[in-house]
Coordinates of C-alpha atoms in Angstrom, one line a residue:
M1 CA -25.3 18.2 -2.7
T2 CA -22.7 18.5 0.2
A3 CA -19.4 17.1 -1.9
K4 CA -17.2 20.2 -2.9
I5 CA -17.3 20.5 -6.6
T6 CA -13.6 21.7 -8.0
V7 CA -13.0 22.4 -12.0
Y8 CA -9.5 22.2 -12.9
E9 CA -9.3 24.6 -16.1
K10 CA -7.6 26.9 -18.3
P11 CA -9.7 30.5 -18.2
T12 CA -8.9 31.2 -22.0
C13 CA -10.6 27.8 -22.9
T14 CA -13.3 27.6 -24.6
T15 CA -14.9 24.8 -23.4
C16 CA -14.1 25.3 -19.6
R17 CA -15.8 28.8 -20.4
N18 CA -18.6 27.1 -21.7
L19 CA -18.6 24.9 -18.6
A20 CA -18.5 27.6 -16.2
T21 CA -21.6 29.3 -18.4
L22 CA -23.4 26.1 -17.7
F23 CA -22.8 25.9 -14.1
R24 CA -23.7 29.3 -13.8
E25 CA -27.1 28.9 -15.4
N26 CA -27.7 26.4 -13.2
G27 CA -26.8 28.0 -9.9
I28 CA -24.0 25.5 -9.6
D29 CA -21.1 26.6 -6.8
H30 CA -17.8 25.0 -8.1
D31 CA -13.8 25.8 -7.0
K32 CA -11.8 26.9 -9.7
V33 CA -8.4 25.7 -10.1
N34 CA -6.2 27.2 -13.2
Y35 CA -3.6 24.6 -13.4
F36 CA -1.2 26.8 -15.1
I37 CA -1.1 29.4 -12.0
E38 CA -1.6 26.3 -9.5
P39 CA 0.3 23.8 -11.3
F40 CA -0.4 19.9 -10.9
T41 CA 2.3 17.7 -8.9
E42 CA 2.7 14.2 -9.9
E43 CA 1.3 13.2 -7.1
K44 CA -2.0 15.2 -7.6
L45 CA -2.6 14.4 -10.9
Q46 CA -1.9 10.8 -10.5
Q47 CA -5.0 11.1 -7.7
L48 CA -7.1 13.0 -10.4
I49 CA -6.8 10.9 -13.4
K50 CA -7.7 7.8 -10.9
K51 CA -10.7 9.5 -9.9
T52 CA -11.9 9.3 -13.6
G53 CA -11.1 5.6 -13.9
L54 CA -8.7 6.8 -17.8
R55 CA -5.3 6.6 -18.0
P56 CA -3.2 9.2 -18.3
I57 CA -3.2 8.5 -22.0
D58 CA -6.9 9.7 -22.4
I59 CA -6.3 12.9 -21.1
L60 CA -3.8 14.0 -23.7
R61 CA -4.4 16.3 -25.9
K62 CA -3.0 14.2 -28.5
G63 CA -2.9 17.2 -31.4
E64 CA -0.8 19.1 -29.5
A65 CA 2.7 20.0 -30.4
G66 CA 4.0 18.6 -27.2
V67 CA 3.0 15.8 -27.5
K68 CA 3.9 14.6 -30.6
E69 CA 7.3 15.8 -29.9
R70 CA 7.7 13.7 -26.8
G71 CA 6.8 11.0 -28.9
L72 CA 3.7 9.8 -26.3
T73 CA 1.4 7.3 -27.5
A74 CA -0.4 4.2 -25.8
E75 CA 2.4 2.4 -25.1
T76 CA 3.8 5.3 -23.0
S77 CA 4.2 4.1 -19.3
D78 CA 1.6 5.5 -17.3
A79 CA 4.5 7.4 -14.9
E80 CA 6.4 8.6 -18.6
V81 CA 3.1 10.2 -19.9
L82 CA 2.2 12.0 -16.4
K83 CA 5.8 13.3 -16.0
A84 CA 4.9 15.5 -19.6
M85 CA 2.0 16.4 -18.2
V86 CA 3.5 18.0 -15.2
R87 CA 6.3 19.4 -17.3
D88 CA 3.7 20.7 -20.1
P89 CA 0.2 21.7 -18.4
S90 CA -0.8 22.8 -22.2
I91 CA -1.2 18.8 -23.2
I92 CA -3.5 18.1 -20.3
Q93 CA -7.2 17.9 -21.5
R94 CA -9.9 20.1 -20.0
P95 CA -11.8 20.8 -17.6
I96 CA -11.7 18.3 -15.4
V97 CA -14.6 18.4 -12.5
E98 CA -13.7 16.7 -9.2
V99 CA -16.9 15.9 -6.6
G100 CA -15.4 13.5 -3.5
D101 CA -13.9 10.4 -4.7
Q102 CA -15.2 10.6 -8.7
A103 CA -13.9 12.8 -11.4
V104 CA -14.4 12.9 -15.0
L105 CA -13.0 14.9 -18.1
A106 CA -15.9 17.1 -18.9
R107 CA -15.6 17.0 -22.8
P108 CA -18.7 17.3 -23.5
I109 CA -19.6 19.3 -20.9
E110 CA -22.9 17.6 -19.7
K111 CA -20.7 14.8 -18.7
A112 CA -19.9 16.9 -15.8
L113 CA -23.9 17.1 -15.1
E114 CA -24.2 13.7 -15.1
L115 CA -21.2 13.3 -12.6
L116 CA -22.9 16.1 -10.4
N117 CA -26.5 13.4 -10.6
R118 CA -24.3 10.5 -9.4
N119 CA -23.1 12.2 -6.8
S120 CA -26.4 13.6 -5.4
K121 CA -28.1 10.7 -5.4

């Protein structure tokens, strides 16, 4: 595979650590972006979510207090959800794996392998 693999993660997230282990065990080289240290801009996050084929509301950690406090629902505009995600990255579901012009919310982590398999053909 020649396309660069980027994983947007929070290093303390169990699912993110499990994905890193899966990649390591399979010899998959990838870049990591801790989006708490290197925050998303609205534009970058919008482009990334568009690559997943999902809406911003689909990438929310709906159980997080920040989501409930802001009253974010399926009826909330995509722009408003994006703004909230950039302000409070803890409400973003993770990890997100990006390969070229495609991305996937890697929950379960095997979705990342499916994305890599699609891109290796």
